[in-house]
Amino acid sequence: MSANRHLGRIVALQTLYEQDFRREVNDPGLDLEDVLARNIARYEETIEDKAFIETLVKGVDAKQAELDDIIRPVAPEWPIEQIARMDRIVLRIGVFELLFEEGVPPKVAINEAVELAKAFGGDNSSKFINGVLGTVLRNHEAVTTAKKPKKTPTKSKKE
């Protein structure tokens, strides 16, 4: 299943990369559903969990502005538009999996994003991705912990 999900993430990355590129050049023929279907079809004999890929692609697409807003303060020296396209998309996928995808352990989301960066990014991409996602996770955990009500010790009644 994990190897299958890894391939699924690669297909999602390819789909989102093409979407990002075609949006930048104002391609009027861009249809994310068509791009996704074409990319899934290339690997249909190997991919078992198509729903995972669809959830990833559609989730990242729907939450792109929110994901970018999460990434911006964590990498302030790198405006989102100046981050290499591949790194930007890997970050979006990683943040989506970390914060919005149920059932994906945080370490898995980060490790998978780092592996995508190693395979498809530049020389320092994996370190950059690891650092940004690690900070996103720590920030999220700090907020989550702060929101939990503090347990007050109960006093036992001694009679």
PDB file of C-alpha atoms in Angstrom:
ATOM      1  CA  MET A   1       0.000   0.000   0.000  1.00  0.00           C
ATOM      2  CA  SER A   2       2.780   2.466   0.867  1.00  0.00           C
ATOM      3  CA  ALA A   3       4.569   1.951  -2.462  1.00  0.00           C
ATOM      4  CA  ASN A   4       1.214   2.412  -4.157  1.00  0.00           C
ATOM      5  CA  ARG A   5       0.595   5.639  -2.229  1.00  0.00           C
ATOM      6  CA  HIS A   6       4.082   6.839  -3.131  1.00  0.00           C
ATOM      7  CA  LEU A   7       3.239   6.381  -6.810  1.00  0.00           C
ATOM      8  CA  GLY A   8      -0.079   8.105  -6.123  1.00  0.00           C
ATOM      9  CA  ARG A   9       1.769  11.118  -4.728  1.00  0.00           C
ATOM     10  CA  ILE A  10       3.958  11.192  -7.845  1.00  0.00           C
ATOM     11  CA  VAL A  11       0.854  11.214 -10.059  1.00  0.00           C
ATOM     12  CA  ALA A  12      -0.669  13.975  -7.899  1.00  0.00           C
ATOM     13  CA  LEU A  13       2.582  15.944  -8.171  1.00  0.00           C
ATOM     14  CA  GLN A  14       2.624  15.581 -11.961  1.00  0.00           C
ATOM     15  CA  THR A  15      -0.989  16.683 -12.182  1.00  0.00           C
ATOM     16  CA  LEU A  16      -0.570  19.702  -9.916  1.00  0.00           C
ATOM     17  CA  TYR A  17       2.697  20.678 -11.627  1.00  0.00           C
ATOM     18  CA  GLU A  18       0.999  20.692 -15.022  1.00  0.00           C
ATOM     19  CA  GLN A  19      -1.918  22.678 -13.623  1.00  0.00           C
ATOM     20  CA  ASP A  20       0.423  25.264 -12.088  1.00  0.00           C
ATOM     21  CA  PHE A  21       2.393  25.651 -15.301  1.00  0.00           C
ATOM     22  CA  ARG A  22      -0.671  25.891 -17.522  1.00  0.00           C
ATOM     23  CA  ARG A  23      -2.288  28.429 -15.183  1.00  0.00           C
ATOM     24  CA  GLU A  24       0.856  30.566 -15.368  1.00  0.00           C
ATOM     25  CA  VAL A  25       0.669  30.694 -19.159  1.00  0.00           C
ATOM     26  CA  ASN A  26      -3.114  31.292 -19.052  1.00  0.00           C
ATOM     27  CA  ASP A  27      -3.925  28.087 -20.946  1.00  0.00           C
ATOM     28  CA  PRO A  28      -7.656  28.316 -21.710  1.00  0.00           C
ATOM     29  CA  GLY A  29      -7.851  24.565 -22.312  1.00  0.00           C
ATOM     30  CA  LEU A  30      -6.828  23.640 -18.763  1.00  0.00           C
ATOM     31  CA  ASP A  31      -9.245  21.184 -17.187  1.00  0.00           C
ATOM     32  CA  LEU A  32      -7.881  19.675 -13.983  1.00  0.00           C
ATOM     33  CA  GLU A  33     -10.253  16.695 -14.223  1.00  0.00           C
ATOM     34  CA  ASP A  34      -8.897  15.840 -17.687  1.00  0.00           C
ATOM     35  CA  VAL A  35      -5.260  16.197 -16.587  1.00  0.00           C
ATOM     36  CA  LEU A  36      -5.923  14.036 -13.535  1.00  0.00           C
ATOM     37  CA  ALA A  37      -7.749  11.355 -15.549  1.00  0.00           C
ATOM     38  CA  ARG A  38      -4.942  11.254 -18.147  1.00  0.00           C
ATOM     39  CA  ASN A  39      -2.230  10.939 -15.511  1.00  0.00           C
ATOM     40  CA  ILE A  40      -4.083   8.234 -13.585  1.00  0.00           C
ATOM     41  CA  ALA A  41      -4.724   6.330 -16.835  1.00  0.00           C
ATOM     42  CA  ARG A  42      -0.964   6.133 -17.484  1.00  0.00           C
ATOM     43  CA  TYR A  43      -0.546   4.033 -14.350  1.00  0.00           C
ATOM     44  CA  GLU A  44      -3.958   2.398 -14.048  1.00  0.00           C
ATOM     45  CA  GLU A  45      -2.544  -1.120 -13.954  1.00  0.00           C
ATOM     46  CA  THR A  46      -0.248  -0.195 -11.051  1.00  0.00           C
ATOM     47  CA  ILE A  47      -2.424   2.171  -9.026  1.00  0.00           C
ATOM     48  CA  GLU A  48      -4.963   0.644  -6.693  1.00  0.00           C
ATOM     49  CA  ASP A  49      -6.040   3.701  -4.694  1.00  0.00           C
ATOM     50  CA  LYS A  50      -7.253   6.223  -7.266  1.00  0.00           C
ATOM     51  CA  ALA A  51      -9.438   7.902  -4.658  1.00  0.00           C
ATOM     52  CA  PHE A  52      -6.299   8.837  -2.684  1.00  0.00           C
ATOM     53  CA  ILE A  53      -4.846  10.623  -5.720  1.00  0.00           C
ATOM     54  CA  GLU A  54      -8.114  12.391  -6.463  1.00  0.00           C
ATOM     55  CA  THR A  55      -8.435  13.524  -2.840  1.00  0.00           C
ATOM     56  CA  LEU A  56      -4.878  14.820  -2.841  1.00  0.00           C
ATOM     57  CA  VAL A  57      -5.180  16.711  -6.138  1.00  0.00           C
ATOM     58  CA  LYS A  58      -8.632  18.141  -5.486  1.00  0.00           C
ATOM     59  CA  GLY A  59      -7.798  18.971  -1.884  1.00  0.00           C
ATOM     60  CA  VAL A  60      -4.579  20.812  -2.761  1.00  0.00           C
ATOM     61  CA  ASP A  61      -6.386  22.629  -5.578  1.00  0.00           C
ATOM     62  CA  ALA A  62      -9.312  23.667  -3.373  1.00  0.00           C
ATOM     63  CA  LYS A  63      -7.103  24.786  -0.488  1.00  0.00           C
ATOM     64  CA  GLN A  64      -4.235  26.283  -2.489  1.00  0.00           C
ATOM     65  CA  ALA A  65      -4.643  29.829  -1.118  1.00  0.00           C
ATOM     66  CA  GLU A  66      -4.922  28.521   2.448  1.00  0.00           C
ATOM     67  CA  LEU A  67      -1.885  26.257   1.983  1.00  0.00           C
ATOM     68  CA  ASP A  68       0.141  29.161   0.601  1.00  0.00           C
ATOM     69  CA  ASP A  69      -0.903  31.293   3.586  1.00  0.00           C
ATOM     70  CA  ILE A  70       0.399  28.564   5.905  1.00  0.00           C
ATOM     71  CA  ILE A  71       3.700  28.297   4.003  1.00  0.00           C
ATOM     72  CA  ARG A  72       4.405  32.059   3.713  1.00  0.00           C
ATOM     73  CA  PRO A  73       5.248  32.847   7.365  1.00  0.00           C
ATOM     74  CA  VAL A  74       7.291  29.662   7.719  1.00  0.00           C
ATOM     75  CA  ALA A  75       9.535  30.579   4.778  1.00  0.00           C
ATOM     76  CA  PRO A  76       9.487  34.409   4.909  1.00  0.00           C
ATOM     77  CA  GLU A  77      12.734  34.827   2.973  1.00  0.00           C
ATOM     78  CA  TRP A  78      11.120  32.939   0.074  1.00  0.00           C
ATOM     79  CA  PRO A  79       7.966  34.551  -1.325  1.00  0.00           C
ATOM     80  CA  ILE A  80       5.702  31.725  -2.490  1.00  0.00           C
ATOM     81  CA  GLU A  81       5.945  32.925  -6.093  1.00  0.00           C
ATOM     82  CA  GLN A  82       9.756  32.704  -5.959  1.00  0.00           C
ATOM     83  CA  ILE A  83       9.912  29.167  -4.614  1.00  0.00           C
ATOM     84  CA  ALA A  84      10.741  26.775  -7.451  1.00  0.00           C
ATOM     85  CA  ARG A  85       7.537  25.406  -8.941  1.00  0.00           C
ATOM     86  CA  MET A  86       8.371  21.811  -8.016  1.00  0.00           C
ATOM     87  CA  ASP A  87       9.238  22.721  -4.420  1.00  0.00           C
ATOM     88  CA  ARG A  88       6.108  24.856  -4.107  1.00  0.00           C
ATOM     89  CA  ILE A  89       3.887  22.006  -5.213  1.00  0.00           C
ATOM     90  CA  VAL A  90       5.655  19.460  -3.002  1.00  0.00           C
ATOM     91  CA  LEU A  91       5.168  21.858  -0.068  1.00  0.00           C
ATOM     92  CA  ARG A  92       1.469  22.243  -0.836  1.00  0.00           C
ATOM     93  CA  ILE A  93       1.021  18.475  -0.972  1.00  0.00           C
ATOM     94  CA  GLY A  94       2.984  18.027   2.258  1.00  0.00           C
ATOM     95  CA  VAL A  95       1.087  20.723   4.148  1.00  0.00           C
ATOM     96  CA  PHE A  96      -2.225  19.359   2.866  1.00  0.00           C
ATOM     97  CA  GLU A  97      -1.363  15.866   4.079  1.00  0.00           C
ATOM     98  CA  LEU A  98      -0.061  17.160   7.415  1.00  0.00           C
ATOM     99  CA  LEU A  99      -3.045  19.312   8.264  1.00  0.00           C
ATOM    100  CA  PHE A 100      -6.049  18.152   6.268  1.00  0.00           C
ATOM    101  CA  GLU A 101      -5.661  14.487   5.325  1.00  0.00           C
ATOM    102  CA  GLU A 102      -6.925  12.092   7.955  1.00  0.00           C
ATOM    103  CA  GLY A 103      -5.017   8.879   8.447  1.00  0.00           C
ATOM    104  CA  VAL A 104      -1.608  10.045   7.225  1.00  0.00           C
ATOM    105  CA  PRO A 105       0.872  10.119  10.124  1.00  0.00           C
ATOM    106  CA  PRO A 106       2.859  13.376  10.212  1.00  0.00           C
ATOM    107  CA  LYS A 107       6.222  11.615   9.827  1.00  0.00           C
ATOM    108  CA  VAL A 108       4.933   9.818   6.731  1.00  0.00           C
ATOM    109  CA  ALA A 109       3.666  13.058   5.174  1.00  0.00           C
ATOM    110  CA  ILE A 110       7.015  14.767   5.768  1.00  0.00           C
ATOM    111  CA  ASN A 111       9.111  11.785   4.644  1.00  0.00           C
ATOM    112  CA  GLU A 112       7.076  11.366   1.468  1.00  0.00           C
ATOM    113  CA  ALA A 113       7.410  15.058   0.631  1.00  0.00           C
ATOM    114  CA  VAL A 114      11.162  14.878   1.226  1.00  0.00           C
ATOM    115  CA  GLU A 115      11.397  11.850  -1.077  1.00  0.00           C
ATOM    116  CA  LEU A 116       9.457  13.698  -3.787  1.00  0.00           C
ATOM    117  CA  ALA A 117      11.829  16.651  -3.389  1.00  0.00           C
ATOM    118  CA  LYS A 118      14.864  14.364  -3.675  1.00  0.00           C
ATOM    119  CA  ALA A 119      13.487  12.743  -6.815  1.00  0.00           C
ATOM    120  CA  PHE A 120      12.108  15.796  -8.603  1.00  0.00           C
ATOM    121  CA  GLY A 121      13.540  18.929  -6.946  1.00  0.00           C
ATOM    122  CA  GLY A 122      16.884  20.663  -6.916  1.00  0.00           C
ATOM    123  CA  ASP A 123      19.984  19.905  -4.863  1.00  0.00           C
ATOM    124  CA  ASN A 124      18.750  21.593  -1.683  1.00  0.00           C
ATOM    125  CA  SER A 125      15.036  20.959  -2.153  1.00  0.00           C
ATOM    126  CA  SER A 126      14.776  18.066   0.284  1.00  0.00           C
ATOM    127  CA  LYS A 127      16.380  20.055   3.116  1.00  0.00           C
ATOM    128  CA  PHE A 128      14.168  23.050   2.398  1.00  0.00           C
ATOM    129  CA  ILE A 129      11.011  20.909   2.265  1.00  0.00           C
ATOM    130  CA  ASN A 130      11.965  19.074   5.464  1.00  0.00           C
ATOM    131  CA  GLY A 131      12.619  22.330   7.317  1.00  0.00           C
ATOM    132  CA  VAL A 132       9.414  24.031   6.206  1.00  0.00           C
ATOM    133  CA  LEU A 133       7.188  21.018   6.876  1.00  0.00           C
ATOM    134  CA  GLY A 134       8.847  20.383  10.239  1.00  0.00           C
ATOM    135  CA  THR A 135       8.065  23.954  11.246  1.00  0.00           C
ATOM    136  CA  VAL A 136       4.481  23.693   9.976  1.00  0.00           C
ATOM    137  CA  LEU A 137       4.036  20.550  12.074  1.00  0.00           C
ATOM    138  CA  ARG A 138       5.520  22.147  15.215  1.00  0.00           C
ATOM    139  CA  ASN A 139       3.330  25.231  14.762  1.00  0.00           C
ATOM    140  CA  HIS A 140       0.260  23.062  14.282  1.00  0.00           C
ATOM    141  CA  GLU A 141       1.061  20.950  17.325  1.00  0.00           C
ATOM    142  CA  ALA A 142       1.599  24.101  19.420  1.00  0.00           C
ATOM    143  CA  VAL A 143      -1.794  25.493  18.380  1.00  0.00           C
ATOM    144  CA  THR A 144      -3.507  22.140  18.900  1.00  0.00           C
ATOM    145  CA  THR A 145      -1.953  21.733  22.346  1.00  0.00           C
ATOM    146  CA  ALA A 146      -2.905  25.293  23.320  1.00  0.00           C
ATOM    147  CA  LYS A 147      -6.536  24.653  22.343  1.00  0.00           C
ATOM    148  CA  LYS A 148      -6.885  21.532  24.482  1.00  0.00           C
ATOM    149  CA  PRO A 149      -8.431  22.250  27.851  1.00  0.00           C
ATOM    150  CA  LYS A 150      -5.962  21.805  30.638  1.00  0.00           C
ATOM    151  CA  LYS A 151      -6.751  19.031  33.015  1.00  0.00           C
ATOM    152  CA  THR A 152      -7.039  20.133  36.570  1.00  0.00           C
ATOM    153  CA  PRO A 153      -6.123  17.584  39.166  1.00  0.00           C
ATOM    154  CA  THR A 154      -9.084  16.304  41.025  1.00  0.00           C
ATOM    155  CA  LYS A 155      -8.917  16.361  44.751  1.00  0.00           C
ATOM    156  CA  SER A 156      -9.821  13.150  46.367  1.00  0.00           C
ATOM    157  CA  LYS A 157     -12.132  13.446  49.284  1.00  0.00           C
ATOM    158  CA  LYS A 158     -10.745  11.847  52.373  1.00  0.00           C
ATOM    159  CA  GLU A 159     -13.280  10.971  54.936  1.00  0.00           C
TER     160      GLU A 159
END
